[in-house]
mmCIF file of C-alpha atoms and ligand atoms in Angstrom:
data_model
loop_
_atom_site.group_PDB
_atom_site.id
_atom_site.type_symbol
_atom_site.label_atom_id
_atom_site.label_comp_id
_atom_site.label_asym_id
_atom_site.label_seq_id
_atom_site.Cartn_x
_atom_site.Cartn_y
_atom_site.Cartn_z
ATOM 1 C CA UNK M 1 -6.486 -15.665 -21.842
ATOM 2 C CA UNK M 2 -5.357 -15.038 -18.049
ATOM 3 C CA UNK M 3 -2.282 -12.586 -18.468
ATOM 4 C CA UNK M 4 -2.308 -10.119 -15.586
ATOM 5 C CA UNK M 5 0.201 -6.983 -15.162
ATOM 6 C CA UNK M 6 1.311 -6.146 -11.667
ATOM 7 C CA UNK M 7 2.451 -2.531 -11.623
ATOM 8 C CA UNK M 8 5.004 -2.261 -8.207
ATOM 9 C CA UNK M 9 4.977 -5.705 -8.629
ATOM 10 C CA UNK M 10 8.483 -6.109 -6.897
ATOM 11 C CA UNK M 11 7.526 -3.922 -3.706
ATOM 12 C CA UNK M 12 6.352 -5.341 -0.443
ATOM 13 C CA UNK M 13 2.241 -5.521 -1.408
ATOM 14 C CA UNK M 14 3.117 -6.262 -4.647
ATOM 15 C CA UNK M 15 5.316 -9.040 -4.315
ATOM 16 C CA UNK M 16 2.697 -10.649 -2.308
ATOM 17 C CA UNK M 17 -0.106 -10.098 -4.855
ATOM 18 C CA UNK M 18 2.318 -11.853 -7.458
ATOM 19 C CA UNK M 19 2.479 -14.619 -5.581
ATOM 20 C CA UNK M 20 -1.248 -15.194 -4.849
ATOM 21 C CA UNK M 21 -1.148 -14.743 -8.730
ATOM 22 C CA UNK M 22 1.028 -17.109 -9.791
ATOM 23 C CA UNK M 23 -0.113 -19.947 -7.416
ATOM 24 C CA UNK M 24 -3.542 -19.579 -8.757
ATOM 25 C CA UNK M 25 -2.239 -19.529 -12.091
ATOM 26 C CA UNK M 26 -2.208 -16.585 -14.070
ATOM 27 C CA UNK M 27 0.090 -15.542 -16.453
ATOM 28 C CA UNK M 28 1.772 -12.685 -14.297
ATOM 29 C CA UNK M 29 3.765 -9.714 -15.895
ATOM 30 C CA UNK M 30 5.428 -7.249 -13.226
ATOM 31 C CA UNK M 31 6.394 -4.023 -14.047
ATOM 32 C CA UNK M 32 9.040 -2.212 -11.793
ATOM 33 C CA UNK M 33 11.601 0.392 -11.096
ATOM 34 C CA UNK M 34 13.128 -0.700 -8.546
ATOM 35 C CA UNK M 35 12.876 2.877 -6.577
ATOM 36 C CA UNK M 36 11.802 1.105 -3.648
ATOM 37 C CA UNK M 37 10.733 -2.178 -4.623
ATOM 38 C CA UNK M 38 13.505 -5.009 -5.221
ATOM 39 C CA UNK M 39 14.101 -7.825 -7.566
ATOM 40 C CA UNK M 40 14.984 -9.926 -4.521
ATOM 41 C CA UNK M 41 10.898 -9.668 -3.026
ATOM 42 C CA UNK M 42 10.502 -11.751 -6.185
ATOM 43 C CA UNK M 43 13.482 -13.833 -6.756
ATOM 44 C CA UNK M 44 11.894 -16.609 -5.436
ATOM 45 C CA UNK M 45 9.407 -16.611 -8.695
ATOM 46 C CA UNK M 46 11.158 -16.142 -11.036
ATOM 47 C CA UNK M 47 11.843 -20.070 -12.008
ATOM 48 C CA UNK M 48 7.970 -20.285 -12.433
ATOM 49 C CA UNK M 49 6.833 -20.460 -15.924
ATOM 50 C CA UNK M 50 3.844 -18.293 -15.560
ATOM 51 C CA UNK M 51 5.830 -15.302 -13.907
ATOM 52 C CA UNK M 52 7.934 -12.640 -16.093
ATOM 53 C CA UNK M 53 9.518 -9.769 -14.434
ATOM 54 C CA UNK M 54 10.411 -6.242 -16.559
ATOM 55 C CA UNK M 55 11.966 -3.060 -15.788
ATOM 56 C CA UNK M 56 9.817 -0.110 -16.463
ATOM 57 C CA UNK M 57 8.655 3.161 -15.314
ATOM 58 C CA UNK M 58 4.794 4.249 -15.302
ATOM 59 C CA UNK M 59 5.155 7.313 -16.018
ATOM 60 C CA UNK M 60 6.783 5.959 -19.764
ATOM 61 C CA UNK M 61 3.703 4.338 -22.070
ATOM 62 C CA UNK M 62 3.576 0.586 -21.813
ATOM 63 C CA UNK M 63 2.884 -1.239 -24.842
ATOM 64 C CA UNK M 64 1.835 -4.760 -23.519
ATOM 65 C CA UNK M 65 -1.043 -7.311 -24.064
ATOM 66 C CA UNK M 66 -2.993 -8.072 -20.756
ATOM 67 C CA UNK M 67 -6.736 -8.949 -19.093
ATOM 68 C CA UNK M 68 -5.845 -7.046 -15.987
ATOM 69 C CA UNK M 69 -3.890 -4.841 -14.119
ATOM 70 C CA UNK M 70 -3.102 -3.991 -10.487
ATOM 71 C CA UNK M 71 -2.094 -0.738 -10.170
ATOM 72 C CA UNK M 72 0.398 -0.225 -7.826
ATOM 73 C CA UNK M 73 3.613 1.303 -8.523
ATOM 74 C CA UNK M 74 4.531 4.374 -6.214
ATOM 75 C CA UNK M 75 6.122 4.528 -3.155
ATOM 76 C CA UNK M 76 4.225 4.434 -0.009
ATOM 77 C CA UNK M 77 6.289 5.413 2.761
ATOM 78 C CA UNK M 78 6.893 8.773 3.766
ATOM 79 C CA UNK M 79 10.734 9.271 3.453
ATOM 80 C CA UNK M 80 10.695 7.166 0.254
ATOM 81 C CA UNK M 81 7.910 9.166 -1.318
ATOM 82 C CA UNK M 82 8.745 13.212 0.113
ATOM 83 C CA UNK M 83 12.957 12.381 -1.687
ATOM 84 C CA UNK M 84 11.484 13.055 -4.864
ATOM 85 C CA UNK M 85 7.892 14.739 -4.248
ATOM 86 C CA UNK M 86 8.078 15.610 -8.084
ATOM 87 C CA UNK M 87 8.616 12.333 -9.201
ATOM 88 C CA UNK M 88 5.910 10.644 -6.661
ATOM 89 C CA UNK M 89 2.994 13.106 -8.192
ATOM 90 C CA UNK M 90 4.394 12.146 -11.466
ATOM 91 C CA UNK M 91 4.058 8.080 -10.810
ATOM 92 C CA UNK M 92 0.574 8.173 -9.313
ATOM 93 C CA UNK M 93 -0.643 11.153 -12.290
ATOM 94 C CA UNK M 94 1.439 9.817 -15.375
ATOM 95 C CA UNK M 95 1.444 6.461 -14.129
ATOM 96 C CA UNK M 96 -2.572 6.450 -13.872
ATOM 97 C CA UNK M 97 -2.509 8.248 -17.003
ATOM 98 C CA UNK M 98 -0.305 5.402 -18.642
ATOM 99 C CA UNK M 99 -1.994 2.884 -17.486
ATOM 100 C CA UNK M 100 -5.405 3.634 -18.170
ATOM 101 C CA UNK M 101 -4.472 3.988 -21.804
ATOM 102 C CA UNK M 102 -3.454 0.777 -21.348
ATOM 103 C CA UNK M 103 -6.595 -1.423 -20.028
ATOM 104 C CA UNK M 104 -8.203 1.238 -22.765
ATOM 105 C CA UNK M 105 -6.499 0.002 -26.014
ATOM 106 C CA UNK M 106 -6.677 -3.860 -24.496
ATOM 107 C CA UNK M 107 -9.704 -3.422 -23.016
ATOM 108 C CA UNK M 108 -8.895 -5.038 -19.689
ATOM 109 C CA UNK M 109 -9.956 -4.074 -16.120
ATOM 110 C CA UNK M 110 -7.750 -2.177 -14.323
ATOM 111 C CA UNK M 111 -7.481 -1.760 -10.111
ATOM 112 C CA UNK M 112 -5.936 1.097 -8.169
ATOM 113 C CA UNK M 113 -4.254 1.059 -4.889
ATOM 114 C CA UNK M 114 -5.435 4.233 -3.606
ATOM 115 C CA UNK M 115 -5.052 5.125 -0.098
ATOM 116 C CA UNK M 116 -6.248 5.690 3.230
ATOM 117 C CA UNK M 117 -4.179 9.073 2.999
ATOM 118 C CA UNK M 118 -6.895 10.994 0.419
ATOM 119 C CA UNK M 119 -8.641 11.463 3.507
ATOM 120 C CA UNK M 120 -5.916 13.645 4.821
ATOM 121 C CA UNK M 121 -5.831 14.073 8.662
ATOM 122 C CA UNK M 122 -9.540 13.291 9.054
ATOM 123 C CA UNK M 123 -12.245 14.988 11.218
ATOM 124 C CA UNK M 124 -14.600 12.193 10.921
ATOM 125 C CA UNK M 125 -13.423 9.102 12.909
ATOM 126 C CA UNK M 126 -13.482 5.647 11.657
ATOM 127 C CA UNK M 127 -13.185 7.264 7.603
ATOM 128 C CA UNK M 128 -16.438 6.302 5.569
ATOM 129 C CA UNK M 129 -15.692 6.209 1.803
ATOM 130 C CA UNK M 130 -18.229 8.831 1.619
ATOM 131 C CA UNK M 131 -16.004 11.141 3.530
ATOM 132 C CA UNK M 132 -13.936 13.512 0.999
ATOM 133 C CA UNK M 133 -11.195 13.994 3.102
ATOM 134 C CA UNK M 134 -9.129 16.960 4.799
ATOM 135 C CA UNK M 135 -5.855 17.209 2.612
ATOM 136 C CA UNK M 136 -3.559 19.909 2.841
ATOM 137 C CA UNK M 137 -2.664 20.652 -1.303
ATOM 138 C CA UNK M 138 0.576 22.289 -0.642
ATOM 139 C CA UNK M 139 2.399 19.923 2.004
ATOM 140 C CA UNK M 140 5.255 17.647 2.687
ATOM 141 C CA UNK M 141 2.725 14.953 2.108
ATOM 142 C CA UNK M 142 0.813 16.304 -0.702
ATOM 143 C CA UNK M 143 2.894 14.717 -3.390
ATOM 144 C CA UNK M 144 1.397 11.120 -2.711
ATOM 145 C CA UNK M 145 -1.915 12.651 -0.877
ATOM 146 C CA UNK M 146 -2.838 14.926 -3.470
ATOM 147 C CA UNK M 147 -1.167 12.413 -6.369
ATOM 148 C CA UNK M 148 -3.498 9.803 -5.311
ATOM 149 C CA UNK M 149 -6.336 11.749 -4.569
ATOM 150 C CA UNK M 150 -6.376 12.921 -8.728
ATOM 151 C CA UNK M 151 -5.020 9.569 -9.888
ATOM 152 C CA UNK M 152 -8.722 8.224 -8.192
ATOM 153 C CA UNK M 153 -10.524 11.535 -10.434
ATOM 154 C CA UNK M 154 -8.337 9.802 -13.447
ATOM 155 C CA UNK M 155 -9.806 6.660 -12.990
ATOM 156 C CA UNK M 156 -13.714 8.030 -12.506
ATOM 157 C CA UNK M 157 -13.346 9.377 -15.353
ATOM 158 C CA UNK M 158 -11.964 6.724 -17.180
ATOM 159 C CA UNK M 159 -14.832 4.934 -16.319
ATOM 160 C CA UNK M 160 -17.242 7.451 -16.973
ATOM 161 C CA UNK M 161 -16.025 8.797 -20.088
ATOM 162 C CA UNK M 162 -14.509 5.900 -21.764
ATOM 163 C CA UNK M 163 -16.391 2.964 -20.005
ATOM 164 C CA UNK M 164 -13.747 1.290 -18.287
ATOM 165 C CA UNK M 165 -13.978 -1.943 -16.050
ATOM 166 C CA UNK M 166 -12.290 0.662 -12.736
ATOM 167 C CA UNK M 167 -11.942 -0.888 -9.129
ATOM 168 C CA UNK M 168 -10.520 1.469 -6.729
ATOM 169 C CA UNK M 169 -9.548 0.376 -3.235
ATOM 170 C CA UNK M 170 -8.084 2.558 -0.414
ATOM 171 C CA UNK M 171 -5.306 0.360 1.698
ATOM 172 C CA UNK M 172 -5.164 1.797 5.078
ATOM 173 C CA UNK M 173 -1.592 0.672 7.334
ATOM 174 C CA UNK M 174 -0.182 -2.766 6.327
ATOM 175 C CA UNK M 175 2.343 -4.040 7.193
ATOM 176 C CA UNK M 176 4.257 -7.801 7.050
ATOM 177 C CA UNK M 177 7.572 -9.515 5.479
ATOM 178 C CA UNK M 178 9.120 -7.598 2.836
ATOM 179 C CA UNK M 179 8.726 -3.986 4.081
ATOM 180 C CA UNK M 180 11.003 -2.041 3.566
ATOM 181 C CA UNK M 181 13.461 -2.261 6.370
ATOM 182 C CA UNK M 182 14.904 1.262 6.312
ATOM 183 C CA UNK M 183 11.465 2.649 4.795
ATOM 184 C CA UNK M 184 11.047 4.926 8.032
ATOM 185 C CA UNK M 185 7.537 3.563 8.997
ATOM 186 C CA UNK M 186 6.226 2.878 12.250
ATOM 187 C CA UNK M 187 6.066 -0.902 12.011
ATOM 188 C CA UNK M 188 9.529 -1.560 10.206
ATOM 189 C CA UNK M 189 11.176 1.029 12.308
ATOM 190 C CA UNK M 190 10.502 0.005 15.563
ATOM 191 C CA UNK M 191 10.968 -3.771 14.122
ATOM 192 C CA UNK M 192 14.451 -3.167 13.783
ATOM 193 C CA UNK M 193 14.923 -0.023 16.304
ATOM 194 C CA UNK M 194 13.867 -2.863 19.010
ATOM 195 C CA UNK M 195 15.895 -5.910 16.935
ATOM 196 C CA UNK M 196 19.289 -3.463 16.701
ATOM 197 C CA UNK M 197 18.660 -2.742 20.297
ATOM 198 C CA UNK M 198 18.397 0.740 19.378
ATOM 199 C CA UNK M 199 16.193 3.207 20.492
ATOM 200 C CA UNK M 200 12.184 3.153 19.342
ATOM 201 C CA UNK M 201 11.418 6.779 18.214
ATOM 202 C CA UNK M 202 8.639 7.887 19.159
ATOM 203 C CA UNK M 203 6.955 10.752 17.273
ATOM 204 C CA UNK M 204 5.083 13.237 19.178
ATOM 205 C CA UNK M 205 3.544 12.154 22.663
ATOM 206 C CA UNK M 206 2.367 8.626 20.851
ATOM 207 C CA UNK M 207 -0.859 9.293 21.063
ATOM 208 C CA UNK M 208 -1.293 9.124 17.514
ATOM 209 C CA UNK M 209 -3.229 6.212 16.025
ATOM 210 C CA UNK M 210 -2.875 3.332 13.199
ATOM 211 C CA UNK M 211 -5.116 0.548 12.488
ATOM 212 C CA UNK M 212 -2.650 -2.061 10.944
ATOM 213 C CA UNK M 213 -3.445 -4.789 8.635
ATOM 214 C CA UNK M 214 -1.981 -8.104 7.913
ATOM 215 C CA UNK M 215 0.153 -8.186 3.965
ATOM 216 C CA UNK M 216 -2.568 -11.231 3.405
ATOM 217 C CA UNK M 217 -5.818 -10.099 4.800
ATOM 218 C CA UNK M 218 -5.415 -6.990 2.509
ATOM 219 C CA UNK M 219 -4.252 -9.044 -0.873
ATOM 220 C CA UNK M 220 -7.710 -10.971 -0.149
ATOM 221 C CA UNK M 221 -8.975 -8.254 -0.052
ATOM 222 C CA UNK M 222 -7.573 -7.150 -3.347
ATOM 223 C CA UNK M 223 -8.373 -10.474 -4.793
ATOM 224 C CA UNK M 224 -11.837 -10.296 -4.151
ATOM 225 C CA UNK M 225 -12.467 -6.545 -5.286
ATOM 226 C CA UNK M 226 -10.897 -7.107 -9.031
ATOM 227 C CA UNK M 227 -13.330 -10.280 -9.210
ATOM 228 C CA UNK M 228 -16.816 -8.216 -8.198
ATOM 229 C CA UNK M 229 -18.837 -7.757 -10.886
ATOM 230 C CA UNK M 230 -18.699 -4.680 -13.512
ATOM 231 C CA UNK M 231 -20.906 -2.162 -11.824
ATOM 232 C CA UNK M 232 -19.206 -2.483 -8.568
ATOM 233 C CA UNK M 233 -16.316 -0.164 -9.081
ATOM 234 C CA UNK M 234 -15.514 1.224 -5.086
ATOM 235 C CA UNK M 235 -13.832 3.150 -3.492
ATOM 236 C CA UNK M 236 -14.134 0.731 -0.793
ATOM 237 C CA UNK M 237 -11.508 0.944 2.523
ATOM 238 C CA UNK M 238 -10.046 -2.330 3.197
ATOM 239 C CA UNK M 239 -7.890 -2.442 6.286
ATOM 240 C CA UNK M 240 -8.173 -3.554 9.965
ATOM 241 C CA UNK M 241 -10.289 -1.283 12.032
ATOM 242 C CA UNK M 242 -8.062 -2.146 15.240
ATOM 243 C CA UNK M 243 -6.712 0.401 16.246
ATOM 244 C CA UNK M 244 -3.594 1.223 18.552
ATOM 245 C CA UNK M 245 -1.194 4.227 19.648
ATOM 246 C CA UNK M 246 2.306 4.179 18.812
ATOM 247 C CA UNK M 247 3.032 3.891 22.215
ATOM 248 C CA UNK M 248 1.511 0.976 22.161
ATOM 249 C CA UNK M 249 2.188 -0.742 19.363
ATOM 250 C CA UNK M 250 5.990 -0.054 20.538
ATOM 251 C CA UNK M 251 4.512 -2.231 23.789
ATOM 252 C CA UNK M 252 3.897 -4.773 21.648
ATOM 253 C CA UNK M 253 6.960 -5.033 19.198
ATOM 254 C CA UNK M 254 8.959 -4.986 22.436
ATOM 255 C CA UNK M 255 7.388 -7.324 23.993
ATOM 256 C CA UNK M 256 7.770 -9.664 20.749
ATOM 257 C CA UNK M 257 11.064 -9.481 20.235
ATOM 258 C CA UNK M 258 11.862 -9.514 23.995
ATOM 259 C CA UNK M 259 14.091 -5.910 23.308
ATOM 260 C CA UNK M 260 15.211 -3.562 25.915
ATOM 261 C CA UNK M 261 15.206 -0.320 23.896
ATOM 262 C CA UNK M 262 14.289 2.740 25.578
ATOM 263 C CA UNK M 263 11.582 5.242 24.281
ATOM 264 C CA UNK M 264 12.858 8.147 22.420
ATOM 265 C CA UNK M 265 10.478 10.956 21.647
ATOM 266 C CA UNK M 266 11.108 12.804 18.604
ATOM 267 C CA UNK M 267 9.300 15.692 17.337
ATOM 268 C CA UNK M 268 6.096 15.147 14.878
ATOM 269 C CA UNK M 269 6.596 15.282 11.532
ATOM 270 C CA UNK M 270 4.548 18.213 9.549
ATOM 271 C CA UNK M 271 0.373 17.470 8.289
ATOM 272 C CA UNK M 272 0.810 13.647 10.652
ATOM 273 C CA UNK M 273 -2.653 12.938 10.601
ATOM 274 C CA UNK M 274 -4.059 12.285 14.716
ATOM 275 C CA UNK M 275 -5.629 8.507 14.457
ATOM 276 C CA UNK M 276 -6.802 6.689 11.533
ATOM 277 C CA UNK M 277 -9.238 3.759 11.134
ATOM 278 C CA UNK M 278 -11.157 2.300 8.418
ATOM 279 C CA UNK M 279 -14.891 2.061 8.295
ATOM 280 C CA UNK M 280 -14.576 -1.180 6.715
ATOM 281 C CA UNK M 281 -18.632 -1.428 6.414
ATOM 282 C CA UNK M 282 -18.712 -1.791 2.829
ATOM 283 C CA UNK M 283 -15.868 -4.295 2.282
ATOM 284 C CA UNK M 284 -17.549 -6.440 4.506
ATOM 285 C CA UNK M 285 -21.123 -6.748 2.945
ATOM 286 C CA UNK M 286 -19.842 -6.127 -1.111
ATOM 287 C CA UNK M 287 -16.513 -8.013 -0.957
ATOM 288 C CA UNK M 288 -18.034 -10.550 1.998
ATOM 289 C CA UNK M 289 -13.925 -10.178 3.897
ATOM 290 C CA UNK M 290 -12.891 -8.715 7.241
ATOM 291 C CA UNK M 291 -9.378 -9.126 8.406
ATOM 292 C CA UNK M 292 -8.367 -12.443 10.286
ATOM 293 C CA UNK M 293 -5.026 -11.825 11.496
ATOM 294 C CA UNK M 294 -4.722 -10.159 14.667
ATOM 295 C CA UNK M 295 -2.170 -7.608 15.320
ATOM 296 C CA UNK M 296 0.054 -9.830 17.679
ATOM 297 C CA UNK M 297 0.705 -12.315 15.138
ATOM 298 C CA UNK M 298 1.386 -10.364 12.323
ATOM 299 C CA UNK M 299 3.615 -8.841 14.219
ATOM 300 C CA UNK M 300 5.309 -12.271 14.678
ATOM 301 C CA UNK M 301 5.581 -12.992 11.385
ATOM 302 C CA UNK M 302 6.933 -9.536 10.254
ATOM 303 C CA UNK M 303 9.585 -9.366 13.100
ATOM 304 C CA UNK M 304 10.501 -13.273 12.022
ATOM 305 C CA UNK M 305 11.500 -12.111 8.298
ATOM 306 C CA UNK M 306 12.776 -9.053 9.850
ATOM 307 C CA UNK M 307 15.510 -11.416 12.410
ATOM 308 C CA UNK M 308 16.281 -12.787 9.052
ATOM 309 C CA UNK M 309 17.677 -9.798 7.855
ATOM 310 C CA UNK M 310 19.266 -8.287 10.497
ATOM 311 C CA UNK M 311 21.373 -11.849 10.945
ATOM 312 C CA UNK M 312 22.068 -12.002 7.039
ATOM 313 C CA UNK M 313 20.051 -14.761 6.463
ATOM 314 C CA UNK M 314 17.760 -13.476 3.438
HETATM 315 P P1 NAD G 1 6.242 -0.217 -2.039
HETATM 316 O O1 NAD G 1 7.302 1.099 -1.874
HETATM 317 O O2 NAD G 1 7.092 -1.440 -1.370
HETATM 318 O O3 NAD G 1 6.254 -0.455 -3.404
HETATM 319 C C1 NAD G 1 5.852 0.259 -4.978
HETATM 320 C C2 NAD G 1 6.392 -0.430 -5.683
HETATM 321 O O4 NAD G 1 6.546 0.256 -7.226
HETATM 322 C C3 NAD G 1 8.073 -0.345 -5.615
HETATM 323 O O5 NAD G 1 8.516 -2.105 -6.059
HETATM 324 C C4 NAD G 1 8.602 0.269 -6.241
HETATM 325 O O6 NAD G 1 9.747 0.491 -7.122
HETATM 326 C C5 NAD G 1 7.606 0.729 -7.164
HETATM 327 N N1 NAD G 1 7.995 1.883 -8.177
HETATM 328 C C6 NAD G 1 7.601 3.090 -7.126
HETATM 329 N N2 NAD G 1 7.645 4.145 -8.379
HETATM 330 C C7 NAD G 1 7.580 3.376 -9.899
HETATM 331 C C8 NAD G 1 7.127 4.243 -11.535
HETATM 332 N N3 NAD G 1 7.690 5.077 -11.615
HETATM 333 N N4 NAD G 1 7.157 2.738 -12.328
HETATM 334 C C9 NAD G 1 7.809 1.980 -11.883
HETATM 335 N N5 NAD G 1 7.611 1.325 -10.244
HETATM 336 C C10 NAD G 1 7.438 1.902 -9.376
HETATM 337 O O7 NAD G 1 5.137 0.388 -1.092
HETATM 338 P P2 NAD G 1 3.879 -0.496 -0.735
HETATM 339 O O8 NAD G 1 3.369 -0.522 0.309
HETATM 340 O O9 NAD G 1 4.001 -2.409 -1.540
HETATM 341 O O10 NAD G 1 3.051 -0.216 -1.444
HETATM 342 C C11 NAD G 1 1.989 -0.534 -2.878
HETATM 343 C C12 NAD G 1 1.281 0.458 -3.317
HETATM 344 O O11 NAD G 1 0.239 0.533 -1.978
HETATM 345 C C13 NAD G 1 1.610 1.634 -3.407
HETATM 346 O O12 NAD G 1 0.595 2.269 -4.984
HETATM 347 C C14 NAD G 1 0.743 2.922 -2.385
HETATM 348 O O13 NAD G 1 0.685 3.765 -2.559
HETATM 349 C C15 NAD G 1 -0.254 1.699 -1.751
HETATM 350 N N6 NAD G 1 -0.525 1.689 -0.279
HETATM 351 C C16 NAD G 1 0.108 1.202 0.784
HETATM 352 C C17 NAD G 1 -0.296 1.107 1.858
HETATM 353 C C18 NAD G 1 0.592 0.192 2.533
HETATM 354 O O14 NAD G 1 0.413 0.656 4.133
HETATM 355 N N7 NAD G 1 1.264 -0.816 2.429
HETATM 356 C C19 NAD G 1 -0.941 2.076 2.299
HETATM 357 C C20 NAD G 1 -1.514 2.214 1.421
HETATM 358 C C21 NAD G 1 -1.594 2.336 -0.041
HETATM 359 N N1 UDP G 2 5.980 7.253 13.911
HETATM 360 C C1 UDP G 2 6.608 7.085 14.528
HETATM 361 N N2 UDP G 2 8.047 6.838 14.506
HETATM 362 C C2 UDP G 2 8.478 6.055 14.313
HETATM 363 C C3 UDP G 2 7.669 6.127 12.758
HETATM 364 C C4 UDP G 2 6.669 6.779 12.654
HETATM 365 O O1 UDP G 2 6.447 7.454 16.159
HETATM 366 O O2 UDP G 2 9.898 5.850 14.259
HETATM 367 C C5 UDP G 2 3.866 7.515 13.873
HETATM 368 C C6 UDP G 2 3.895 8.738 12.660
HETATM 369 O O3 UDP G 2 4.717 10.030 13.407
HETATM 370 C C7 UDP G 2 2.958 8.581 13.026
HETATM 371 C C8 UDP G 2 2.592 6.901 12.859
HETATM 372 O O4 UDP G 2 3.871 6.540 13.776
HETATM 373 O O5 UDP G 2 2.170 8.808 12.872
HETATM 374 C C9 UDP G 2 2.804 6.117 11.812
HETATM 375 O O6 UDP G 2 3.588 6.194 10.203
HETATM 376 P P1 UDP G 2 3.758 5.970 9.263
HETATM 377 O O7 UDP G 2 5.087 6.664 8.459
HETATM 378 O O8 UDP G 2 4.225 4.136 8.958
HETATM 379 O O9 UDP G 2 2.243 5.884 8.238
HETATM 380 P P2 UDP G 2 1.811 7.137 8.041
HETATM 381 O O10 UDP G 2 1.718 7.825 8.786
HETATM 382 O O11 UDP G 2 1.129 7.295 6.825
HETATM 383 O O12 UDP G 2 0.183 5.979 8.418
#
């Protein structure tokens, strides 16, 4: 049996993961409550006999029989996870408890989609997995950051206490087709603004940095992580170490879209990390993986997707 559960499977990353798993011939059960994801992201899979979609909220128990679980359910963009912060913490924490409980009952291997946000506003650069982070426990990002940190704790306690087969990846900023156009994340914002001829909103002075990974590279790393030997559990950073300021990103987006937008400077959101870059040494040595897609190439694919949305093609 090769039955795989993907929670949050109708979201941006989850839908690409479902694509790869279905193509590999796995029997895929995609579970989502459509908070930020949509059926449209996986509609092209409905005709596949090895794909099944179920509306379900992971804060409630789920009784299914599966061999592997990819736990991605959780809004990822600041606008979405701050919309209902209590639900965000519940999704991370209760969701993890429910999925770990399921994994324990059916003896499934389970992978957690954790995040670079566990490092908070980091004092160490780039961030290795051994860094414990600098996270505000009571700020507006805390529902997400602390929720994800608690989920990691639960994963490692289930491993120690119940010998569960766990895998934890810490995902750094990832972009690509099927990002939500209004999720407020920087790549989708800049592209949509450029395509609509609106001002590009730069928060702060635009000198803060992020490292952007294209979705195909990211999914490849997640799949490799799930297949590692049982004694390798992570956490493992996955992301693209090429680091850019938000001003550099805006320039690239304008060059690729041919947009004529002006830059409009806005206040920096509270607790916005100044810099972020993954140390991917462990991913290279343990997964034999490193990202292949350059920012310009990934942006071109993403712009093509958003152009389709803007012109009503998708
Ligand atoms: P997304 O918002 O597109 O996907 C999340 C999916 O989870 C959506 O389909 C949403 O409807 C679903 N969901 C939310 N709450 C749920 C609940 N209670 N029950 C069932 N489904 C629920 O975001 P994404 O970028 O695809 O992120 C996927 C995962 O990867 C998240 O766990 C996120 O924290 C993690 N991650 C993503 C990034 C990134 O840059 N994209 C970075 C770090 C971590
Ligand atoms: N950002 C920006 N303009 C926008 C949206 C975001 O300058 O329209 C900045 C934001 O302040 C942050 C960076 O881009 O410094 C990345 O933001 P995003 O929300 O994409 O992700 P995160 O902060 O979680 O890395």
